[in-house]
GROMACS .gro file of C-alpha atoms in nm:
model
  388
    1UNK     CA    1   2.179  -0.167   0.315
    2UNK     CA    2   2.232  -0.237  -0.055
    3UNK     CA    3   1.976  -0.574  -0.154
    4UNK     CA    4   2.068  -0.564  -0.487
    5UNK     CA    5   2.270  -0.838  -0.581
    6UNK     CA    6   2.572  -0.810  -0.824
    7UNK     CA    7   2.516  -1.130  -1.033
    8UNK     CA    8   2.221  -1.239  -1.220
    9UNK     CA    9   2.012  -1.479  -1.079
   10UNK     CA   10   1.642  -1.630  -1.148
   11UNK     CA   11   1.322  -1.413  -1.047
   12UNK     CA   12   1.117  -1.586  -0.833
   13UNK     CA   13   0.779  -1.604  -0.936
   14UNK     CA   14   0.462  -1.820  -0.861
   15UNK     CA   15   0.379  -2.145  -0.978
   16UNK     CA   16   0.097  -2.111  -1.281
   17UNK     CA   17  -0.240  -2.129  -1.176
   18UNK     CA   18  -0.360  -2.445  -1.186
   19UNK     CA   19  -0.653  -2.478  -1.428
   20UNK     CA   20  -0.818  -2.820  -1.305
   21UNK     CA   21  -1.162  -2.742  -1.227
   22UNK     CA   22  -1.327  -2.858  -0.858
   23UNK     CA   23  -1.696  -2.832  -0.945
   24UNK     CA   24  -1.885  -3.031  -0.745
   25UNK     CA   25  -2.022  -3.065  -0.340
   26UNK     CA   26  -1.769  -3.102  -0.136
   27UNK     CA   27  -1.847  -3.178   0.271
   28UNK     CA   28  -1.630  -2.924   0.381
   29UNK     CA   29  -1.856  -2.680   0.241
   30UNK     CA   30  -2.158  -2.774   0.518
   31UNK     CA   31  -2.176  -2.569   0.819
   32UNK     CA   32  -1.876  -2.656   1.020
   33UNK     CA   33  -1.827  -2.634   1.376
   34UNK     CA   34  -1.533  -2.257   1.518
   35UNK     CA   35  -1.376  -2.383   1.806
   36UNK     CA   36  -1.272  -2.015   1.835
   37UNK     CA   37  -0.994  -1.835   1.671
   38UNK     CA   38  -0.624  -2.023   1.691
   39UNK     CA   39  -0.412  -1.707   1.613
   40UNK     CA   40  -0.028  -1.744   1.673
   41UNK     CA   41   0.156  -1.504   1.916
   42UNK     CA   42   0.413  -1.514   1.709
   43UNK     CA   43   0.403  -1.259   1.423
   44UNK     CA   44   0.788  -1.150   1.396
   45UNK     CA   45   0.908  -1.103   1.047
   46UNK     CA   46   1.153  -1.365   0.886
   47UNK     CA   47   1.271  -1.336   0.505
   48UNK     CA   48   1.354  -1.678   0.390
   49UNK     CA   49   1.585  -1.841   0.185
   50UNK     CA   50   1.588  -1.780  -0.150
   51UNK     CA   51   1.395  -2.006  -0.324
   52UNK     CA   52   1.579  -2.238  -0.612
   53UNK     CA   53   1.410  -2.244  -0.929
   54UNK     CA   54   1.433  -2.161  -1.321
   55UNK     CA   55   1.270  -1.868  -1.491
   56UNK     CA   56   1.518  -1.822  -1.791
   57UNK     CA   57   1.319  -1.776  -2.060
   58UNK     CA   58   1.057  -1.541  -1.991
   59UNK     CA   59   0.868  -1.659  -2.336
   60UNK     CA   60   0.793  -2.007  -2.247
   61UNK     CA   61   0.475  -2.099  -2.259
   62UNK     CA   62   0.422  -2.178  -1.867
   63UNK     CA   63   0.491  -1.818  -1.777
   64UNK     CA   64   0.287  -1.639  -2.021
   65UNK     CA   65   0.020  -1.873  -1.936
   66UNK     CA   66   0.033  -1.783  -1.575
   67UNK     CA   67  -0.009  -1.458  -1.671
   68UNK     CA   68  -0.347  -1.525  -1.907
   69UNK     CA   69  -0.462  -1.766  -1.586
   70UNK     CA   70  -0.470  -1.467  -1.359
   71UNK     CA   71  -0.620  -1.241  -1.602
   72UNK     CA   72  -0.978  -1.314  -1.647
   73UNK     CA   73  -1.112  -1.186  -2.039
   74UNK     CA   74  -1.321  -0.869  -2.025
   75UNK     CA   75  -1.695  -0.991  -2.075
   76UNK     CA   76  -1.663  -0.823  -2.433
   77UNK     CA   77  -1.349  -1.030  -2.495
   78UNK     CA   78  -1.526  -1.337  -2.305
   79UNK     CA   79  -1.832  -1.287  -2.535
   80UNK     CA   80  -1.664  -1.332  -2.854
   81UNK     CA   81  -1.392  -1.580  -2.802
   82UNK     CA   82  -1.580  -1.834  -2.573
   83UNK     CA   83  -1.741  -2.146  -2.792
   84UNK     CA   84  -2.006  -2.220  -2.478
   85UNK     CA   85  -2.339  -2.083  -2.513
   86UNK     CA   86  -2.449  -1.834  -2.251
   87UNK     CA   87  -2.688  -2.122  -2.123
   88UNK     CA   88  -2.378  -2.341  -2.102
   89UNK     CA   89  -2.179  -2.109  -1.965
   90UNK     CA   90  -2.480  -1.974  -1.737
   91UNK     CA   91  -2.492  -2.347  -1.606
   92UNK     CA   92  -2.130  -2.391  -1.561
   93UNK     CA   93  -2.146  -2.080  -1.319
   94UNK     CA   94  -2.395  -2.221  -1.167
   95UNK     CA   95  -2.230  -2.596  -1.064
   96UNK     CA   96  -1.931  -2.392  -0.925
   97UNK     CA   97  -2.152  -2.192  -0.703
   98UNK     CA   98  -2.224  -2.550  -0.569
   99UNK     CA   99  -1.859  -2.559  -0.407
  100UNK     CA  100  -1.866  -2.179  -0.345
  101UNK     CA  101  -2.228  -2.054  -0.275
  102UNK     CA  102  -2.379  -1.768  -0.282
  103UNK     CA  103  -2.334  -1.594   0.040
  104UNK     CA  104  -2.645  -1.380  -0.030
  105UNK     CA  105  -2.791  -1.733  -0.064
  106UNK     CA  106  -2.617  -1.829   0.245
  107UNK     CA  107  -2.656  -1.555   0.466
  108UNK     CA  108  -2.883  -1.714   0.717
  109UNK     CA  109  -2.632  -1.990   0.770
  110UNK     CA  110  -2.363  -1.752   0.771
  111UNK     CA  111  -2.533  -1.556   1.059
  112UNK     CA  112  -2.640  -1.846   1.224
  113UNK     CA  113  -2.225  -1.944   1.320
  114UNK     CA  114  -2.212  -1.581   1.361
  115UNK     CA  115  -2.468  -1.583   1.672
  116UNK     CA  116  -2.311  -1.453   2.024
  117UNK     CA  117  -1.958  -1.382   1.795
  118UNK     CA  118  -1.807  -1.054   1.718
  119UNK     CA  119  -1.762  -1.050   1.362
  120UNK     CA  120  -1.439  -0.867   1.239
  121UNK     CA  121  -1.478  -0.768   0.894
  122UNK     CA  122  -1.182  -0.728   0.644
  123UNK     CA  123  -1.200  -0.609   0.234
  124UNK     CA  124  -1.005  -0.594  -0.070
  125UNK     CA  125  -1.059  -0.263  -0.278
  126UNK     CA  126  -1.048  -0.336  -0.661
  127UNK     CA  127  -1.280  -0.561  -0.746
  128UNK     CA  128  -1.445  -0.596  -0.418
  129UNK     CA  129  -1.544  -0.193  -0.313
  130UNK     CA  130  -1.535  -0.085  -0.666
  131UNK     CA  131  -1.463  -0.227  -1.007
  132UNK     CA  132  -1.197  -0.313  -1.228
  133UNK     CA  133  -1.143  -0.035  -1.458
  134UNK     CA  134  -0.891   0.018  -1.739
  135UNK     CA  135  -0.691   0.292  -1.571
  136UNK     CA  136  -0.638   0.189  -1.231
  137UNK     CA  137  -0.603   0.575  -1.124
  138UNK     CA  138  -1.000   0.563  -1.202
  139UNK     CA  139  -1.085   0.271  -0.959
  140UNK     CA  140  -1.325   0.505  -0.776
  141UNK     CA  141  -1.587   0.333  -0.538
  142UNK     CA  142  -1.977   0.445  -0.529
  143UNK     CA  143  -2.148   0.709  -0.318
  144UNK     CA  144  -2.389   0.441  -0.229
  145UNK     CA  145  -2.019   0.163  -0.197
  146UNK     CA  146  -1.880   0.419   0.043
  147UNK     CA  147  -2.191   0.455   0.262
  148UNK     CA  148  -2.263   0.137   0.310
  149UNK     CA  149  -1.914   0.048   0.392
  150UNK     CA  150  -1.927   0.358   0.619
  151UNK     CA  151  -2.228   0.232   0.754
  152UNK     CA  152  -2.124  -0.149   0.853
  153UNK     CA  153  -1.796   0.001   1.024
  154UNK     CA  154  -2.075   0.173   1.266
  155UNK     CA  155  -2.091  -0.245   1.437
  156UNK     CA  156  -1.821  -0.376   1.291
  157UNK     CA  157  -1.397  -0.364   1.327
  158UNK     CA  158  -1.390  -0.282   0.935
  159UNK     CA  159  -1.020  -0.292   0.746
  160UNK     CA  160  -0.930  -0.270   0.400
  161UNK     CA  161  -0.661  -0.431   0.281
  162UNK     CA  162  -0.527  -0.402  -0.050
  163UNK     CA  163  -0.241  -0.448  -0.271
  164UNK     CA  164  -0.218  -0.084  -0.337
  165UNK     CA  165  -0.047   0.193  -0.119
  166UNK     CA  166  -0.235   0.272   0.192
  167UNK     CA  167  -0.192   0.654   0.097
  168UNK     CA  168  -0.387   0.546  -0.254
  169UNK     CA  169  -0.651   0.322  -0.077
  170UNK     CA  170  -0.725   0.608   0.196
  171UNK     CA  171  -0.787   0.861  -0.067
  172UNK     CA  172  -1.004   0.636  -0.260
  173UNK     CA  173  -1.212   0.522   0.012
  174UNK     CA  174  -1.248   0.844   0.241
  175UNK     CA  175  -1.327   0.719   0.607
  176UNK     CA  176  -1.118   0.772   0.870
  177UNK     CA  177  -1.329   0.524   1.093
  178UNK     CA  178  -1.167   0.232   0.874
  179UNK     CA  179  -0.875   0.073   0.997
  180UNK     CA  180  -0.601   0.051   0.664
  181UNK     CA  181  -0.321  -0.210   0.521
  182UNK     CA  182  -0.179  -0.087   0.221
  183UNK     CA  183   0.110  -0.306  -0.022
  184UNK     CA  184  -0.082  -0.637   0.029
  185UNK     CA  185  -0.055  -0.575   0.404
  186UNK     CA  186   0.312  -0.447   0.461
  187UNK     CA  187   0.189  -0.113   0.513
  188UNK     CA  188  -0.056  -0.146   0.849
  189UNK     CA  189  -0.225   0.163   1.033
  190UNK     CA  190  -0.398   0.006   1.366
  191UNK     CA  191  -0.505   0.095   1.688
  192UNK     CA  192  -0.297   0.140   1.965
  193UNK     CA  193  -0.348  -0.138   2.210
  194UNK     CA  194  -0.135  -0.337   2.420
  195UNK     CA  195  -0.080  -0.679   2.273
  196UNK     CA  196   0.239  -0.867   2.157
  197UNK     CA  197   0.174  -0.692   1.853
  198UNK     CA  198   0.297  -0.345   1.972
  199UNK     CA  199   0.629  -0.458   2.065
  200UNK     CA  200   0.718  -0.585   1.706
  201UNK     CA  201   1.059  -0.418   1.580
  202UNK     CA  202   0.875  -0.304   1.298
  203UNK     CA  203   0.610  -0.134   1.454
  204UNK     CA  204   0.580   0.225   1.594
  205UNK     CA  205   0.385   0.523   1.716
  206UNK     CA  206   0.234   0.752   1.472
  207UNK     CA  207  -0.061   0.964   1.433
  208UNK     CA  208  -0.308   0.921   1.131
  209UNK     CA  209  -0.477   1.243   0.974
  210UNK     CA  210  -0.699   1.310   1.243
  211UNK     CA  211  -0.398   1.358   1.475
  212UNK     CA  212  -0.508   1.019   1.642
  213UNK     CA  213  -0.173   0.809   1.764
  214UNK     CA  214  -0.228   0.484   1.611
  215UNK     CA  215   0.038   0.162   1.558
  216UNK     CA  216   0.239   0.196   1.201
  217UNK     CA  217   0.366  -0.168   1.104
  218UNK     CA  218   0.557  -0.166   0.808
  219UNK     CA  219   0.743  -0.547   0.807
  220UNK     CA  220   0.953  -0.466   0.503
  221UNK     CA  221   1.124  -0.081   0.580
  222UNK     CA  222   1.422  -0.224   0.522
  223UNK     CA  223   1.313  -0.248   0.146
  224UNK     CA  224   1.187   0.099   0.068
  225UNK     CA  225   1.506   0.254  -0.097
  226UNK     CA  226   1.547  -0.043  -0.302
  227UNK     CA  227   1.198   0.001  -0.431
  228UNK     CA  228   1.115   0.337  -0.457
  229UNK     CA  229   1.469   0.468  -0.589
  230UNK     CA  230   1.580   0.177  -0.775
  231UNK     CA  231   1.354  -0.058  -0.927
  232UNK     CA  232   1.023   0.148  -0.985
  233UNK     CA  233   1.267   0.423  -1.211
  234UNK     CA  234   1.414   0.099  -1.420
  235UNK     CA  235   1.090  -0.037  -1.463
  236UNK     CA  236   0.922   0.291  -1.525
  237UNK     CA  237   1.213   0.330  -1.825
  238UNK     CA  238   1.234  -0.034  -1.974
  239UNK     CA  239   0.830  -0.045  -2.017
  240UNK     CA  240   0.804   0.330  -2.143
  241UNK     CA  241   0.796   0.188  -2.548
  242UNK     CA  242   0.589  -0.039  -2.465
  243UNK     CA  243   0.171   0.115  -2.575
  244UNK     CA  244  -0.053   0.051  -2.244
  245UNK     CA  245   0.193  -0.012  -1.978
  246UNK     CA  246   0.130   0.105  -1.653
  247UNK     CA  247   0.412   0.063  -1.383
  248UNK     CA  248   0.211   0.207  -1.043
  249UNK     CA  249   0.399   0.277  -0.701
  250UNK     CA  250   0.232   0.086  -0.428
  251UNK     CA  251   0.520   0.217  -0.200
  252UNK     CA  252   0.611  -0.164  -0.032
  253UNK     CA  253   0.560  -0.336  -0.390
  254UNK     CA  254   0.497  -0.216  -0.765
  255UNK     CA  255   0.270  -0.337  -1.009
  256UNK     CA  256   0.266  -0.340  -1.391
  257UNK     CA  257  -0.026  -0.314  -1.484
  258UNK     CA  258  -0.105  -0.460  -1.852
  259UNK     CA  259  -0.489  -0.496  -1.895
  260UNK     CA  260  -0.414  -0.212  -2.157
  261UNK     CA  261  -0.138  -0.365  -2.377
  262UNK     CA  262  -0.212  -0.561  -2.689
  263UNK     CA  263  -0.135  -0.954  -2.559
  264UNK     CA  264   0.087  -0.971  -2.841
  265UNK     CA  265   0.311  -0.758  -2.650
  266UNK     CA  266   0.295  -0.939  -2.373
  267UNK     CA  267   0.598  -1.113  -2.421
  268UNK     CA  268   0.782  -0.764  -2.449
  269UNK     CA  269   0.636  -0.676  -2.058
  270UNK     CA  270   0.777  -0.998  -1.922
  271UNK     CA  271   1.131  -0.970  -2.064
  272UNK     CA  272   1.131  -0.593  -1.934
  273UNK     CA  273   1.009  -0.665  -1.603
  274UNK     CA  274   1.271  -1.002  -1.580
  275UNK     CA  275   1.555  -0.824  -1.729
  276UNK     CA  276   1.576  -0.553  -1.422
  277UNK     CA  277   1.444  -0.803  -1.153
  278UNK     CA  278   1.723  -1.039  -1.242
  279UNK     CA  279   1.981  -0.857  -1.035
  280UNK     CA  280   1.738  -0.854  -0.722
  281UNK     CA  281   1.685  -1.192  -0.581
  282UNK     CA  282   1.503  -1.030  -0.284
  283UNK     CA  283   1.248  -0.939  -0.479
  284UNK     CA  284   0.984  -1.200  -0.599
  285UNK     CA  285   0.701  -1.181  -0.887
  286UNK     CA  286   0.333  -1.274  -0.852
  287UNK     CA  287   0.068  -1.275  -1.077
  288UNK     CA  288  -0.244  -1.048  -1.025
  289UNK     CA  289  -0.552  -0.941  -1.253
  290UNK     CA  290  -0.372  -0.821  -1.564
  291UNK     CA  291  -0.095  -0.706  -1.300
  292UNK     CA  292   0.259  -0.778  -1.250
  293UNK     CA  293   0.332  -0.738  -0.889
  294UNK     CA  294   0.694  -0.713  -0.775
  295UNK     CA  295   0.714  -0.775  -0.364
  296UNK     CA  296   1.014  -0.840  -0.136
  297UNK     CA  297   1.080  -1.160  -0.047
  298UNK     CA  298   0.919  -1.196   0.351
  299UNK     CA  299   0.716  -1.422   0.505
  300UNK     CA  300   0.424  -1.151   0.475
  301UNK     CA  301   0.131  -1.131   0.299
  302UNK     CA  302  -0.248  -1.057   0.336
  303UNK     CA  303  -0.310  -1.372   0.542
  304UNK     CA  304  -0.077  -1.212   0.818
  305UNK     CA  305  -0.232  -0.871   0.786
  306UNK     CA  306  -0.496  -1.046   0.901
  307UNK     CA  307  -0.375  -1.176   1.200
  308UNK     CA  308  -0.167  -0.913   1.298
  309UNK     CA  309  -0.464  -0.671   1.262
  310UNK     CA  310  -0.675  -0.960   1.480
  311UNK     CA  311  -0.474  -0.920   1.766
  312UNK     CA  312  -0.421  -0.547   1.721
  313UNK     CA  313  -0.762  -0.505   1.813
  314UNK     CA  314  -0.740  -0.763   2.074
  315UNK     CA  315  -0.966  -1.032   1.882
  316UNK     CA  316  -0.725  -1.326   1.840
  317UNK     CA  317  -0.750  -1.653   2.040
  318UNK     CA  318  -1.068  -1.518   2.129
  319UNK     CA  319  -1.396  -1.795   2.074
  320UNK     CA  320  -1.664  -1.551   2.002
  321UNK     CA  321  -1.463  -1.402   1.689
  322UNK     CA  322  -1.539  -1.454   1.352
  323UNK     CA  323  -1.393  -1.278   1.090
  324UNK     CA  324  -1.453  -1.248   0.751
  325UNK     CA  325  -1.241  -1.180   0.467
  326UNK     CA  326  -1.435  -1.023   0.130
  327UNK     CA  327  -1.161  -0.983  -0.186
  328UNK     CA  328  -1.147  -1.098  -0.552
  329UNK     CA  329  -0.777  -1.150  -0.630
  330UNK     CA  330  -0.504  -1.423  -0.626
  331UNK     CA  331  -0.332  -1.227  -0.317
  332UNK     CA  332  -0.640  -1.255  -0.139
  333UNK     CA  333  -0.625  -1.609  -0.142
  334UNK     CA  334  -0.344  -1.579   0.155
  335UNK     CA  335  -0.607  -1.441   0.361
  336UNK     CA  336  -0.888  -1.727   0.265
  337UNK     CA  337  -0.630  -1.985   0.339
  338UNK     CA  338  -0.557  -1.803   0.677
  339UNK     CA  339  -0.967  -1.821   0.799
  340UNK     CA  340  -0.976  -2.201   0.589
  341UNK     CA  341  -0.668  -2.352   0.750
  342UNK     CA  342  -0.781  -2.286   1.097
  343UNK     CA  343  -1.199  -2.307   1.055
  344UNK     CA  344  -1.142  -1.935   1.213
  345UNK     CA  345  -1.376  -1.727   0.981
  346UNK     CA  346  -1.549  -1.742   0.631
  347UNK     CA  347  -1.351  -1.625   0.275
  348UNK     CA  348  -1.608  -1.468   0.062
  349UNK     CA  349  -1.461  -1.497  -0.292
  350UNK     CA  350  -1.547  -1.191  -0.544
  351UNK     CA  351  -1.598  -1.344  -0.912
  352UNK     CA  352  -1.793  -1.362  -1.214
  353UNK     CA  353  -1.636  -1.681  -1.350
  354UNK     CA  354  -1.561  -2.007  -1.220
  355UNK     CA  355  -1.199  -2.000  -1.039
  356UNK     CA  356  -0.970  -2.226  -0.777
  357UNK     CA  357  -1.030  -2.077  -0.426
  358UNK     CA  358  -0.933  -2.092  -0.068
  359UNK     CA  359  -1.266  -1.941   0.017
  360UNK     CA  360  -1.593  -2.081   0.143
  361UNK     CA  361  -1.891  -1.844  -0.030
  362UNK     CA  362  -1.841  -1.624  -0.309
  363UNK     CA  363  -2.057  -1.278  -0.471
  364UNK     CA  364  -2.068  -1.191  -0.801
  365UNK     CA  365  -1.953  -0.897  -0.812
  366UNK     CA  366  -1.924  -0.533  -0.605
  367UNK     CA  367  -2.269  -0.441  -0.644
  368UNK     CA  368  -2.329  -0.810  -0.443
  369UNK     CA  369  -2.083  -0.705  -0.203
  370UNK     CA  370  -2.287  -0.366  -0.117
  371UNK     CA  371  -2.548  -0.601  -0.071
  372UNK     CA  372  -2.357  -0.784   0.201
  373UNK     CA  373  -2.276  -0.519   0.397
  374UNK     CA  374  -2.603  -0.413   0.413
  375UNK     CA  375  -2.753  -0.751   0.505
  376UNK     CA  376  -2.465  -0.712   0.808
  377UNK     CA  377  -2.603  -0.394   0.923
  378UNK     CA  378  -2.985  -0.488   0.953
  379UNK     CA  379  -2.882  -0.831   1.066
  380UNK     CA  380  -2.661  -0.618   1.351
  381UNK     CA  381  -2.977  -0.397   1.398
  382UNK     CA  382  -3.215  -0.673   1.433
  383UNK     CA  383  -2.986  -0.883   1.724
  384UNK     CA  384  -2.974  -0.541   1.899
  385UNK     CA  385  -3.346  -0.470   1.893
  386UNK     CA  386  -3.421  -0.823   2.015
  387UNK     CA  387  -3.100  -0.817   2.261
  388UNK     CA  388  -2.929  -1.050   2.077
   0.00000   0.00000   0.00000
């Protein structure tokens, strides 16, 4: 099936970030009442219209904004450029962790909703498991990252799910005990049960490394010539000139990366990445951490990873579920919206800086998050001793 379209036409990106700040208490932040998870049986695959809308001039200020909005400074960069004082920007930090607390801070609360539930427990990798490093071929996580994720998988239903392939991901992290969704969840390795969600079209019987049959779900197949043969060669060739350009293949998507590339050249990555994605109008463009991320155009994304993976493991529509979703990025935010939308779980946000979020508690950083999972584990330990 040839996708790729013979006239030019528009790339469909995101709408820029929206900068307006939302410091302040908000009720909805209080302990709130899970009537028990609402998940829909429904999880076949549609790709939708394409969407009208003008991206003609890659060099207008609204798009190369959107990609400085998702693309945090470096704290050296921060350092020098910001005009706040560190006590002013210390303080500022501190009112948005009034909308987004601490959920080291919050635990008790936290495990107080999570009393007589089975928690399901779901991570990003960069940025969450290990952190954001110049060459993304270097994002290696901890000895002491990997054992305690290790570790909390011991009581929990533990998946990783992250915008990189699930081949990548796997080597990085190491445990087989993990369940895995690779290309923002369009790549799924999951148990083999029987739900609804074993007799998708796109999903089949496989065995993982340890020669254990498992469910594959891959929602967007269809796209994998396109992607692989195609676009990631062009994109690989237009950005070659360009110093610090990294075009990675995430199998279901591809990212350019540019946290490398002098922002003056920003422009340049843009035009290169527009110029071939202008004769595919079933791909679309989002904005990540200093990332490009080109994705087909479905009705997927990490928020149904979730779900799908929720009723793989027979844990949707279920009251005593509550699952929790730990990433940093703006494709996480489909997943926080997911758990928000439906009071089903808790979105833990992963940042350093005040940012717009679906999610309900944020960490700092990684080294927070290992903190996290440990708290799980001897909060897990504790219920058992007691017979909790």
């Amino acid at each position: 099936m040839d996708l790729k379209s013979k006239h030019n036409s528009p790339v469909i990106a995101e709408p820029v970030p929206i900068n307006k700040s939302r410091l302040g208490i908000a009720s909805s932040l209080l302990p709130y009442p899970l009537p028990g998870a609402a998940f829909s049986h429904g999880l076949y695959l549609t790709i939708p219209k394409k969407k009208t809308g003008v991206l003609d001039d890659v060099r207008s200020c609204s798009w190369i904004d959107g990609m400085k909005s998702s693309s945090p400074p470096s704290k050296k960069t921060k350092a020098a450029k910001t005009d706040l004082a560190p006590e002013d920007a210390d303080l500022g930090y501190r009112t948005w962790m009034l909308k987004y607390p601490s959920a080291l801070l919050s635990f008790q609360q936290i495990m107080n909703y999570a009393k007589g539930k089975r928690i399901a427990l779901f991570l990003d990798y960069d940025g969450t498991l290990s952190p954001i490093v110049d060459n993304p071929d270097c994002a290696f996580m901890s000895h002491a990252m990997r054992a305690a994720v290790k570790n909390v998988a011991k009581y929990f239903p533990t998946a990783i799910i992250s915008g990189r392939s699930r081949d990548k991901v796997y080597e990085f992290v190491g445990l087989s005990e993990l369940y895995y969704a690779g290309s923002h969840g369009m790549d799924i390795v999951g148990p083999v049960r029987h739900s609804a969600s074993d007799n998708h079209p796109n999903c089949i019987r496989s065995t993982n490394k340890q020669g254990k049959e498992v469910n594959l779900f891959q929602p967007a197949s269809e796209f994998l010539p396109m992607i692989d043969e195609q676009v990631f060669t062009s994109l690989v060739e237009c950005t070659k000139e360009i110093k610090g350009a990294k075009v990675e293949n995430n199998k279901f998507c591809i990212s350019v990366h540019y946290r490398n590339v002098d922002e003056k050249s920003w422009v340049a990555v843009a035009e290169s990445v527009h110029n071939i994605l202008k004769d595919y109008p079933r791909l679309r463009l989002t904005h990540g951490r200093k990332v490009l991320e080109v994705r087909p155009v479905i009705n997927w994304n990490k928020g149904r990873a979730v779900e799908f993976l929720l009723e793989s493991l027979a844990l949707n529509n279920c009251d005593d579920v509550l699952p929790i979703f730990v990433g940093d990025d703006k494709t996480d935010e489909d997943a926080f919206k997911v758990l928000r939308e439906g009071n089903r779980g808790y979105g833990i946000l992963v940042s350093s800086i005040p940012k717009e979020s679906d999610a309900f508690y944020s960490l700092k950083d990684p080294s927070e998050v290992m903190k996290f999972l440990k708290l799980l584990v001897k909060w897990r330990k504790s219920c058992t001793e007691f017979g909790a």
